Each structure stands twice: as C-alpha cells, then as structure tokens.
Amino acid sequence: MPGENLSRDEARERAALLSVDGYDVSLDLRSAVGDGNGEPRTFRSVTTIRFRCNEPGAASFVDLIAPSVTSVSLNGRDLDPGEVFDGARIALEDLAAENELVVDAQCAYSRTGEGMHRFVDPEDGEVYLYTQYEPADSRRVFANFEQPDLKAPYRFEVQAPEGWTVWSNGAGELTDGVWQFAETKPISTYITCVVAGPYHYVTDLYERVLADGTKLRVPLGAMCRKGLAPHFDADDVFLITKQGLDFFHDHFDYPYPFGKYDQAFVPEYNLGAMENPGLVTFREEYIFRGKVTQASYEARANVILHEMAHMWFGDLVTMEWWDDLWLKESFADFMGSFANVGATRFTGAWITFANRRKAWAYRADQLPSTHPITADIRDLQDAKLNFDGITYAKGASVLKQLGAYVGQDAFLEGARRYFKRHAYGNTRLGDLLSVLGETSGRDMSAWSRAWLQTAGVNALTPQVLLDPESGRITELAIVQEAPESHPELRPHRVAVGLYRRTPEGSLERYARVETDVEGPRTVVADLAGAEEPELVLVNDDDLTYCKIRFDAASLATLRGHLGALADPLARALCWSALWNMTRDALLPARDFIALVLRFAGRESDIGVLQMLHAWANSALVHYVAPAWRATGGRLLAEGALRELRAAEPGSEQQLAWARFFAVVASAVPDLALLKALLDGTETVEGLAVDQELRWAFLEPLAAHGVADESVLAAELARDDTASGKRHQVRCLAARPSAAVKAQAWAQVVESDTLSNALVEATIAGFDRDSQRELTAPYAEKYFSVIERIWRERSIQIGMDVVRGLFPAHQDRPETLAATDAWLKAHQDAAPALRRLVLEARDDLARALRAQECDETAAGH
C-alpha cells in the first residue's frame, strides 16, 4: 500500500519539522460483540492531535491505516477525506505554527494480532480485545505520527459493551458509560495500549520507601481470559513483579515513572510480551494449563523482568529511530537474566542465557542477513525483521561483557545517569557511550566499533603445548578466527578454565585465568607450568560472545566424560559448543546424537535438558545423512523411552523425556504406547497425562495416521477451549494425506479467514519432517505464491507464511537451486521478503553441508 512503509528519511524529515503537544483518542468499541449479522469489522476512532510546525506553510502527513475516514479537520478547516487520505496517510497542507487536527475514522478489528485484535473464545462465546503495535501498528487504531521520536502525552477514552472492563496505560474510571483514562507521560505511539473485555482481573500493591523518604505506591493488576482463570497463578506473577521492582529500584535509582502496573495475558499473541508502560501484554501461553518444568516458570519470570526493564530502557528513554532498537532490547534482554539471578529463585538463569539465548544469537549472526547490533534500518519493514537474535541476545551478551570490561558499578552508574539525563526523550548510540565513558573513564569508541558496529561471531580455539617429560603446559594460546564475510577480530575478555578428573571420576576445574584476547593469537602466560589438562574451556564462565572450539584432547575428553563435568554452567557451555560444531559441519550430527543419548540422562539442569532434546531432534531432522535418519530416529526413541522409565516418578525430568519421546516416536510399538498412555490402558509411574500432554501424544499419532479426524474431534470435545482448538487444528493438518495437505495449503495461502494463531497452527501441522514426499509438490508452489502473499497480507502473516512454508524438508540440491533461481529472478522484490528467503536458503545450505559431513564420517 502506498506510504505504508515509512522510511527513515521521511521520519527524520517529519521530526525536524514537527513537535507534538498531545493526543486525545476516543474509541467506540461497542460494535465488538456484534449484532447478530456476522462478525463486526470496524469501530469508530476519533483522534485530536495538537502539534506545532516550525515552518508555517509547510506540508506533512499523519499516519492512519483504516478502511475509511469519515472526516478530517485541520485548524477548523474541513478537508475532503477522498482527496487527502490514500489508505495509509492523510496529507496535511499549509500547516500553521500551532495546529489541531481531528480525524474521525472507521478502523478495522484485527485477526492477525496487529492493531486492535479481536478474539472470540470458543469455550463461552465471550469477546476479548487488546492492542499490539510495535513497530508501527497504532496507526491501525488511531491517527498519529507513527515514529518513536515524536513523543507526546495521551488521553484515551473508550466506550465499551456493557459489563466490560477497559484498561489503558493510565489509570481509568467509568463515568457516564465512558471509560476515561489519566493522561500519560510523553511516550511513543507504539507503546500506547488498550485492553478491553470481560477479563478475569486480580489486584495487588507494591510499596517502597524511596531514598528521599517518600513512599512509592504502585497498584498492581494481572488479567487473563475467564476460561484460563482456574489455571492463573497470579500470586507467582505478583511475586516476580515485586522482586523485579525492588531490584530495579535498588540498581536504577529512578522511581518507576508510570503510576500503575497492569499485566495482561492475552490470546492469539504474536510475541512473547510487549512493554506498554502501565499495561504490559503477554502471550497467554505463559499461563500453564498443565504441568510444566521449572524452565517454563524461569522463562516466564525472565519475560516479566525483561518487560519491566523496558519501563526505563525503552519507555522512559526511547531510541530515536529503529537503528538503535538495541538501546532497549539488548538492555532488557540482559536485565531479564541479571534480575532473575539477583532477585528471584531462578539463580541459574545465566546457564539458560548461555545455553538458549546465545544459541539464538549465534544462529542469527551467521545468516546472510546478519547485521551490527546498531543496525541500518531503512524503513518499517526492516524494523519488523530486526527483532532478532542479534538485537536481543547478541546485544545482551555484549552488554554482559561490557560489565566485565568497565566494571559493574560503572556500568550501572552509567545507566542511572542515562535515565536522568534523557528522561522522556529519545537517544542514539552516542548518548549511551557518553555516559559510560564518564563513569568508567574509558574511551568507549574502540569498543563500540568492534562490538556494536560490526557483524559476525568469532571462534576461539585453544592450542596446548606440553613438556614431553613433565607433561606440564609449556604454552597455552588462544587462536581467534572470523568468517571471510565478516573478518573482524575483536577484543575478548575471557576466562580460561583447565579441567581434569578427580579420583571419584568427576571432571572439575583446577585452574582458571582471566585474560584479554587480542588479534589472531594470544598466549596465556599465566597458565605456563600448569599440570596437563584433560579439558580446556576457553570461555569459561561465559564472559564473552564467541563460538567455543576444542583442541583434540579436550574433544576426546568430552566424548568420553561430558556427563562427569561437575559445574552446570561449564557443562552447558560445552553442550552449546558441540552444537555449534554440529551446525558448522565440524562434528557429525550422529556423533552429537550419540553424545545426547549417552549423557543427557545425567543432566541436572532441566532447561539444558530440554534444549538438548530440541537440538537432538533438529540434528535428526536436518543434519544427519538422510540414509541414517530412520536409524537415528529409532535410537532417539529408544533412548527417550529408556530415560522416561528410569526417571524419578513425578519429576520434571520424567515429564521432559515423555514429551521428547512423543516428538521422536514413529515406530509402531512406540505409537501403540502413546495410544495406550492416552487410553489409560498403560501407565508410567508418576506421569500424569494431563490435557496438554494428551495433545502432545496425539500429534504424532495424527501425523502417522493412528488418530483420525473423529479421534481429534472427540479430544476437542473434551478440551473445547481456545488452546484445544489450536491443538486440534495443528493435529488435523498433520495427518498423512494428500487431500489434508491440499486443504491446509489452501486455508493458509488462498484464504485469509484464519486468525494469526490458527495460521501458525496449520503451518506447524502441514510441515512435518516425516511427510517429505507428501509435501514435495508444494516446493514449486511456494516460490510462485510468496510475492503475492507478501503484497496482500499483513507483514506478520507474510512472515509466518514465508518462513513457515519454505520447503526446508525438501533438503536436496534441487531445492537450493530453485531458491537461487527465485532470488535471481526477483532482484526487485521487497528487501524484507528477500531477506526471509535468503535466511531460509542459508539454513538449507547449512543442512546440506552438515549432511555431507555426517555421511563422510559414516564412510570412514
């Protein structure tokens, strides 16, 4: 649509011309419940914007994506909507020094999770609304200047169906049938928010005496759909919330600035959560309907704390444009783990960070679309795609290293000065580097150039020379490498750990040295003379961001004794390094699977164990030689069942192995066992097969033709909820039938009637690795439709379809050639679309290299 993809240049030009004094936004949502004549499509939105123009007589525009505009008035002058509105922008001519714009529009309810999302609960027919905007979808709900540096205060008022409650960023009250909300502080458009409906709502209060003796009172609220209320552990949500508020007040020395603190768990949410000040929204999957492991509770706590950190990093102080998205996301990602360890029961959160978050970063940083942490964001489509592993997890890793580089005290003092200096304003990279330079006394420019302004990940490998007589180390050096595409060698502050086995068989550290790695080869002089190690770990304690490699002796030790490594963080780092070697075709995938089968049963950290399950399955699906895939699947299923039966009854390890068994089960006896566990004709002591686990068992049964449509319908009748419907849709699309695949394809590609959540579920069921022959005909179709999909659908649905339906399971050179042909023939396609296809191509090429490595190793 013309004008929908706002460019950075346009935003800079508009910011130089305009400043905004305030918004009054009036929404009439009474149509949301419908009138019996089909689904309601639109709601009334009336926006008044007061703004100034420093060049009277100039022209500009306001953003609005809406089906229709009823009227536009600029400074009391009526404008013809047909002339000034093009579907995405309203043209404004002859601006005065001070202006008032009033826009009366019919805006659309969303089914894609963008803008004003409308959800009908199949369990009870209740309607729920919520908004989601980042980076630029508030213009789907009200007219505005949709860019982060035109901050302003907002006053919202909302008319809603009788019996509903409405929430927004500020405190609200119902007056004469209208919900009216307190004016906000100056904030950006993308973090305004409205939630409305018959939500289940729980309250609490946070109180704190501040340094100046005043008392801070923050009303707390938490909400979810009524159907989820029996499962809602709001007490734990409030516990983490209060612990986080205490932690950030202790470290930031800036009182929480946005009054109340509501947290809404909402349906069909595209993201993990969103940091709307005073009204944070989360995906409702963080309310657990069945038994989950502590890793799930830790992940939820991390997200709660991540979003809370945004109240300061992102909401109070906001990046000027999306180039500096990292100024909020990297900090929030770092602070999520930092606060989890420092304030909650999840003291092992840095292990999860090293094992899970950094894996996301390492993958993203090796894609052809990799970019510096401070990225070049030309427009809003670029911005949408840059909410990635680099902006979040690599940035957080680099900040973790920065804390080691400048010292934690200097790092936190820099944050405190940053908040006070730029409160309610917008910043760039230089603003943060300036305060960090002040507090640390260091020149931050060289560090910034190396870590924030270049892309790619370095690999660090130890070289060990031993005295042939004494066996002691004569020299230990660290070799640093970089890929040809991004050859930057960076300064790394690392810890080098030396490990050997004790008489009891435990593999433990006996020496540790911190050192600065510079250039291609660094000698660690302090380790000369140390006794011979069995394992050298070059990024012990996870101080830097790098791929860890091993010398031959260390790799041999891990093959034989990885499970004996006593320290859980060191063990997680070794697993991560072995996985990176597998992805890089340096370790045969079947060897990685063998390591998982041998040692995963001894893994005490449940989050690491679940990550190993995911990696082992990915190795099987993508990286082993195709001829060995059936053997590998059988070995993993046998191993999973063995560990399931050996696990302590009722333990979270037992639950994790049960879920993994369902993922890899394909043989007739394994499927029969799953069916028997569902029917109750067989049991595993301590394993409670709750509703969520029932669906996990049903999915492989459906995919292998054991559970038909009638079985899935019966299960939905048993679990006739929104969650149950998503599970059923995924299982239906997973059935091994050409007609089923054709129907699923048509529902996603040829129709736009499915909601975002059901599009996601359908794609997940359609794209089964065990059904490569069934989905093979869709590889050619994929390349013929993606440009149309990108043009016609919202960017969120476009991303879901382009990523989810790429023929990754057609892993052969012909698919790679077809991808290259599309890229060559579509040089002028939207850059964001090309980026998604290039990333999928890279994953496929990586898989083929890993398969070749695996096959070559098997031949030897």
mmCIF file with all atom_site columns, C-alpha atoms in Angstrom, residues 576-693:
data_model
loop_
_atom_site.group_PDB
_atom_site.id
_atom_site.type_symbol
_atom_site.label_atom_id
_atom_site.label_alt_id
_atom_site.label_comp_id
_atom_site.label_asym_id
_atom_site.label_entity_id
_atom_site.label_seq_id
_atom_site.pdbx_PDB_ins_code
_atom_site.Cartn_x
_atom_site.Cartn_y
_atom_site.Cartn_z
_atom_site.occupancy
_atom_site.B_iso_or_equiv
_atom_site.pdbx_formal_charge
_atom_site.auth_seq_id
_atom_site.auth_comp_id
_atom_site.auth_asym_id
_atom_site.auth_atom_id
_atom_site.pdbx_PDB_model_num
ATOM 1   C CA . SER A 1 576 ? 26.496 -25.306 23.234 1.00 0.00 ? 576 SER A CA 1
ATOM 2   C CA . ALA A 1 577 ? 29.962 -25.540 21.671 1.00 0.00 ? 577 ALA A CA 1
ATOM 3   C CA . LEU A 1 578 ? 29.308 -29.088 20.447 1.00 0.00 ? 578 LEU A CA 1
ATOM 4   C CA . TRP A 1 579 ? 26.008 -27.978 18.929 1.00 0.00 ? 579 TRP A CA 1
ATOM 5   C CA . ASN A 1 580 ? 27.717 -25.104 17.107 1.00 0.00 ? 580 ASN A CA 1
ATOM 6   C CA . MET A 1 581 ? 30.291 -27.576 15.765 1.00 0.00 ? 581 MET A CA 1
ATOM 7   C CA . THR A 1 582 ? 27.447 -29.780 14.519 1.00 0.00 ? 582 THR A CA 1
ATOM 8   C CA . ARG A 1 583 ? 25.793 -26.860 12.746 1.00 0.00 ? 583 ARG A CA 1
ATOM 9   C CA . ASP A 1 584 ? 29.146 -25.847 11.261 1.00 0.00 ? 584 ASP A CA 1
ATOM 10  C CA . ALA A 1 585 ? 29.733 -29.360 9.843  1.00 0.00 ? 585 ALA A CA 1
ATOM 11  C CA . LEU A 1 586 ? 32.740 -29.873 12.110 1.00 0.00 ? 586 LEU A CA 1
ATOM 12  C CA . LEU A 1 587 ? 31.109 -32.633 14.188 1.00 0.00 ? 587 LEU A CA 1
ATOM 13  C CA . PRO A 1 588 ? 28.985 -35.330 12.505 1.00 0.00 ? 588 PRO A CA 1
ATOM 14  C CA . ALA A 1 589 ? 25.364 -34.976 13.543 1.00 0.00 ? 589 ALA A CA 1
ATOM 15  C CA . ARG A 1 590 ? 25.131 -38.641 14.502 1.00 0.00 ? 590 ARG A CA 1
ATOM 16  C CA . ASP A 1 591 ? 28.010 -38.058 16.930 1.00 0.00 ? 591 ASP A CA 1
ATOM 17  C CA . PHE A 1 592 ? 26.063 -35.244 18.578 1.00 0.00 ? 592 PHE A CA 1
ATOM 18  C CA . ILE A 1 593 ? 23.045 -37.534 18.866 1.00 0.00 ? 593 ILE A CA 1
ATOM 19  C CA . ALA A 1 594 ? 25.274 -40.207 20.408 1.00 0.00 ? 594 ALA A CA 1
ATOM 20  C CA . LEU A 1 595 ? 26.502 -37.701 22.999 1.00 0.00 ? 595 LEU A CA 1
ATOM 21  C CA . VAL A 1 596 ? 22.915 -36.787 23.869 1.00 0.00 ? 596 VAL A CA 1
ATOM 22  C CA . LEU A 1 597 ? 21.961 -40.449 24.195 1.00 0.00 ? 597 LEU A CA 1
ATOM 23  C CA . ARG A 1 598 ? 24.970 -41.136 26.394 1.00 0.00 ? 598 ARG A CA 1
ATOM 24  C CA . PHE A 1 599 ? 24.963 -38.108 28.686 1.00 0.00 ? 599 PHE A CA 1
ATOM 25  C CA . ALA A 1 600 ? 21.644 -36.208 28.594 1.00 0.00 ? 600 ALA A CA 1
ATOM 26  C CA . GLY A 1 601 ? 20.131 -38.545 31.154 1.00 0.00 ? 601 GLY A CA 1
ATOM 27  C CA . ARG A 1 602 ? 22.656 -37.235 33.684 1.00 0.00 ? 602 ARG A CA 1
ATOM 28  C CA . GLU A 1 603 ? 21.845 -33.567 33.017 1.00 0.00 ? 603 GLU A CA 1
ATOM 29  C CA . SER A 1 604 ? 20.583 -31.910 36.188 1.00 0.00 ? 604 SER A CA 1
ATOM 30  C CA . ASP A 1 605 ? 19.605 -28.536 34.718 1.00 0.00 ? 605 ASP A CA 1
ATOM 31  C CA . ILE A 1 606 ? 16.121 -29.038 33.285 1.00 0.00 ? 606 ILE A CA 1
ATOM 32  C CA . GLY A 1 607 ? 16.397 -26.118 30.870 1.00 0.00 ? 607 GLY A CA 1
ATOM 33  C CA . VAL A 1 608 ? 19.619 -27.519 29.407 1.00 0.00 ? 608 VAL A CA 1
ATOM 34  C CA . LEU A 1 609 ? 17.996 -30.958 29.118 1.00 0.00 ? 609 LEU A CA 1
ATOM 35  C CA . GLN A 1 610 ? 15.039 -29.583 27.185 1.00 0.00 ? 610 GLN A CA 1
ATOM 36  C CA . MET A 1 611 ? 17.406 -27.651 24.923 1.00 0.00 ? 611 MET A CA 1
ATOM 37  C CA . LEU A 1 612 ? 19.339 -30.870 24.256 1.00 0.00 ? 612 LEU A CA 1
ATOM 38  C CA . HIS A 1 613 ? 16.099 -32.547 23.249 1.00 0.00 ? 613 HIS A CA 1
ATOM 39  C CA . ALA A 1 614 ? 15.371 -29.758 20.769 1.00 0.00 ? 614 ALA A CA 1
ATOM 40  C CA . TRP A 1 615 ? 18.902 -29.867 19.360 1.00 0.00 ? 615 TRP A CA 1
ATOM 41  C CA . ALA A 1 616 ? 18.916 -33.647 19.045 1.00 0.00 ? 616 ALA A CA 1
ATOM 42  C CA . ASN A 1 617 ? 15.655 -33.559 17.109 1.00 0.00 ? 617 ASN A CA 1
ATOM 43  C CA . SER A 1 618 ? 16.963 -30.761 14.886 1.00 0.00 ? 618 SER A CA 1
ATOM 44  C CA . ALA A 1 619 ? 20.113 -32.811 14.213 1.00 0.00 ? 619 ALA A CA 1
ATOM 45  C CA . LEU A 1 620 ? 17.937 -35.762 13.229 1.00 0.00 ? 620 LEU A CA 1
ATOM 46  C CA . VAL A 1 621 ? 15.598 -33.754 11.008 1.00 0.00 ? 621 VAL A CA 1
ATOM 47  C CA . HIS A 1 622 ? 18.143 -31.521 9.278  1.00 0.00 ? 622 HIS A CA 1
ATOM 48  C CA . TYR A 1 623 ? 21.762 -32.579 9.782  1.00 0.00 ? 623 TYR A CA 1
ATOM 49  C CA . VAL A 1 624 ? 22.176 -36.366 9.688  1.00 0.00 ? 624 VAL A CA 1
ATOM 50  C CA . ALA A 1 625 ? 22.702 -38.122 6.369  1.00 0.00 ? 625 ALA A CA 1
ATOM 51  C CA . PRO A 1 626 ? 19.219 -38.992 5.013  1.00 0.00 ? 626 PRO A CA 1
ATOM 52  C CA . ALA A 1 627 ? 20.107 -42.682 4.793  1.00 0.00 ? 627 ALA A CA 1
ATOM 53  C CA . TRP A 1 628 ? 20.765 -42.754 8.566  1.00 0.00 ? 628 TRP A CA 1
ATOM 54  C CA . ARG A 1 629 ? 17.659 -40.770 9.543  1.00 0.00 ? 629 ARG A CA 1
ATOM 55  C CA . ALA A 1 630 ? 15.492 -43.809 10.293 1.00 0.00 ? 630 ALA A CA 1
ATOM 56  C CA . THR A 1 631 ? 18.228 -45.392 12.397 1.00 0.00 ? 631 THR A CA 1
ATOM 57  C CA . GLY A 1 632 ? 18.803 -42.159 14.279 1.00 0.00 ? 632 GLY A CA 1
ATOM 58  C CA . GLY A 1 633 ? 15.096 -41.775 14.938 1.00 0.00 ? 633 GLY A CA 1
ATOM 59  C CA . ARG A 1 634 ? 14.872 -45.305 16.289 1.00 0.00 ? 634 ARG A CA 1
ATOM 60  C CA . LEU A 1 635 ? 17.882 -44.745 18.575 1.00 0.00 ? 635 LEU A CA 1
ATOM 61  C CA . LEU A 1 636 ? 16.458 -41.476 19.924 1.00 0.00 ? 636 LEU A CA 1
ATOM 62  C CA . ALA A 1 637 ? 13.048 -43.040 20.578 1.00 0.00 ? 637 ALA A CA 1
ATOM 63  C CA . GLU A 1 638 ? 14.646 -45.999 22.357 1.00 0.00 ? 638 GLU A CA 1
ATOM 64  C CA . GLY A 1 639 ? 16.819 -43.666 24.411 1.00 0.00 ? 639 GLY A CA 1
ATOM 65  C CA . ALA A 1 640 ? 13.920 -41.364 25.291 1.00 0.00 ? 640 ALA A CA 1
ATOM 66  C CA . LEU A 1 641 ? 11.764 -44.283 26.419 1.00 0.00 ? 641 LEU A CA 1
ATOM 67  C CA . ARG A 1 642 ? 14.628 -45.719 28.457 1.00 0.00 ? 642 ARG A CA 1
ATOM 68  C CA . GLU A 1 643 ? 15.173 -42.401 30.237 1.00 0.00 ? 643 GLU A CA 1
ATOM 69  C CA . LEU A 1 644 ? 11.423 -41.903 30.697 1.00 0.00 ? 644 LEU A CA 1
ATOM 70  C CA . ARG A 1 645 ? 11.146 -45.200 32.528 1.00 0.00 ? 645 ARG A CA 1
ATOM 71  C CA . ALA A 1 646 ? 14.324 -44.562 34.552 1.00 0.00 ? 646 ALA A CA 1
ATOM 72  C CA . ALA A 1 647 ? 13.425 -41.029 35.655 1.00 0.00 ? 647 ALA A CA 1
ATOM 73  C CA . GLU A 1 648 ? 12.192 -40.383 39.162 1.00 0.00 ? 648 GLU A CA 1
ATOM 74  C CA . PRO A 1 649 ? 8.394  -40.746 39.182 1.00 0.00 ? 649 PRO A CA 1
ATOM 75  C CA . GLY A 1 650 ? 6.666  -37.379 39.029 1.00 0.00 ? 650 GLY A CA 1
ATOM 76  C CA . SER A 1 651 ? 9.881  -35.474 38.328 1.00 0.00 ? 651 SER A CA 1
ATOM 77  C CA . GLU A 1 652 ? 10.275 -32.754 35.742 1.00 0.00 ? 652 GLU A CA 1
ATOM 78  C CA . GLN A 1 653 ? 12.945 -34.901 34.055 1.00 0.00 ? 653 GLN A CA 1
ATOM 79  C CA . GLN A 1 654 ? 10.287 -37.580 33.588 1.00 0.00 ? 654 GLN A CA 1
ATOM 80  C CA . LEU A 1 655 ? 7.944  -35.036 32.017 1.00 0.00 ? 655 LEU A CA 1
ATOM 81  C CA . ALA A 1 656 ? 10.681 -33.714 29.700 1.00 0.00 ? 656 ALA A CA 1
ATOM 82  C CA . TRP A 1 657 ? 11.570 -37.216 28.499 1.00 0.00 ? 657 TRP A CA 1
ATOM 83  C CA . ALA A 1 658 ? 7.882  -38.047 27.962 1.00 0.00 ? 658 ALA A CA 1
ATOM 84  C CA . ARG A 1 659 ? 7.456  -35.008 25.748 1.00 0.00 ? 659 ARG A CA 1
ATOM 85  C CA . PHE A 1 660 ? 10.652 -35.806 23.847 1.00 0.00 ? 660 PHE A CA 1
ATOM 86  C CA . PHE A 1 661 ? 9.537  -39.399 23.349 1.00 0.00 ? 661 PHE A CA 1
ATOM 87  C CA . ALA A 1 662 ? 6.351  -38.103 21.725 1.00 0.00 ? 662 ALA A CA 1
ATOM 88  C CA . VAL A 1 663 ? 8.414  -35.893 19.391 1.00 0.00 ? 663 VAL A CA 1
ATOM 89  C CA . VAL A 1 664 ? 10.628 -38.732 18.104 1.00 0.00 ? 664 VAL A CA 1
ATOM 90  C CA . ALA A 1 665 ? 8.192  -41.675 18.257 1.00 0.00 ? 665 ALA A CA 1
ATOM 91  C CA . SER A 1 666 ? 7.424  -43.183 14.847 1.00 0.00 ? 666 SER A CA 1
ATOM 92  C CA . ALA A 1 667 ? 7.709  -46.975 15.128 1.00 0.00 ? 667 ALA A CA 1
ATOM 93  C CA . VAL A 1 668 ? 4.513  -48.994 15.568 1.00 0.00 ? 668 VAL A CA 1
ATOM 94  C CA . PRO A 1 669 ? 5.295  -50.107 19.159 1.00 0.00 ? 669 PRO A CA 1
ATOM 95  C CA . ASP A 1 670 ? 6.124  -46.535 20.191 1.00 0.00 ? 670 ASP A CA 1
ATOM 96  C CA . LEU A 1 671 ? 2.899  -45.188 18.725 1.00 0.00 ? 671 LEU A CA 1
ATOM 97  C CA . ALA A 1 672 ? 0.985  -48.001 20.401 1.00 0.00 ? 672 ALA A CA 1
ATOM 98  C CA . LEU A 1 673 ? 2.496  -46.993 23.740 1.00 0.00 ? 673 LEU A CA 1
ATOM 99  C CA . LEU A 1 674 ? 1.440  -43.363 23.238 1.00 0.00 ? 674 LEU A CA 1
ATOM 100 C CA . LYS A 1 675 ? -2.088 -44.526 22.425 1.00 0.00 ? 675 LYS A CA 1
ATOM 101 C CA . ALA A 1 676 ? -2.147 -46.749 25.489 1.00 0.00 ? 676 ALA A CA 1
ATOM 102 C CA . LEU A 1 677 ? -0.975 -43.882 27.702 1.00 0.00 ? 677 LEU A CA 1
ATOM 103 C CA . LEU A 1 678 ? -3.812 -41.772 26.292 1.00 0.00 ? 678 LEU A CA 1
ATOM 104 C CA . ASP A 1 679 ? -6.387 -44.519 26.780 1.00 0.00 ? 679 ASP A CA 1
ATOM 105 C CA . GLY A 1 680 ? -5.152 -45.281 30.270 1.00 0.00 ? 680 GLY A CA 1
ATOM 106 C CA . THR A 1 681 ? -4.521 -48.929 29.425 1.00 0.00 ? 681 THR A CA 1
ATOM 107 C CA . GLU A 1 682 ? -0.867 -48.413 30.266 1.00 0.00 ? 682 GLU A CA 1
ATOM 108 C CA . THR A 1 683 ? 0.752  -46.070 32.762 1.00 0.00 ? 683 THR A CA 1
ATOM 109 C CA . VAL A 1 684 ? 4.192  -44.843 33.717 1.00 0.00 ? 684 VAL A CA 1
ATOM 110 C CA . GLU A 1 685 ? 4.503  -44.435 37.462 1.00 0.00 ? 685 GLU A CA 1
ATOM 111 C CA . GLY A 1 686 ? 4.295  -40.750 38.422 1.00 0.00 ? 686 GLY A CA 1
ATOM 112 C CA . LEU A 1 687 ? 3.477  -39.491 34.913 1.00 0.00 ? 687 LEU A CA 1
ATOM 113 C CA . ALA A 1 688 ? 0.229  -37.510 34.970 1.00 0.00 ? 688 ALA A CA 1
ATOM 114 C CA . VAL A 1 689 ? -1.162 -37.371 31.440 1.00 0.00 ? 689 VAL A CA 1
ATOM 115 C CA . ASP A 1 690 ? -2.916 -34.008 31.712 1.00 0.00 ? 690 ASP A CA 1
ATOM 116 C CA . GLN A 1 691 ? -4.696 -32.251 28.856 1.00 0.00 ? 691 GLN A CA 1
ATOM 117 C CA . GLU A 1 692 ? -1.590 -30.557 27.440 1.00 0.00 ? 692 GLU A CA 1
ATOM 118 C CA . LEU A 1 693 ? 0.333  -33.837 27.478 1.00 0.00 ? 693 LEU A CA 1
#
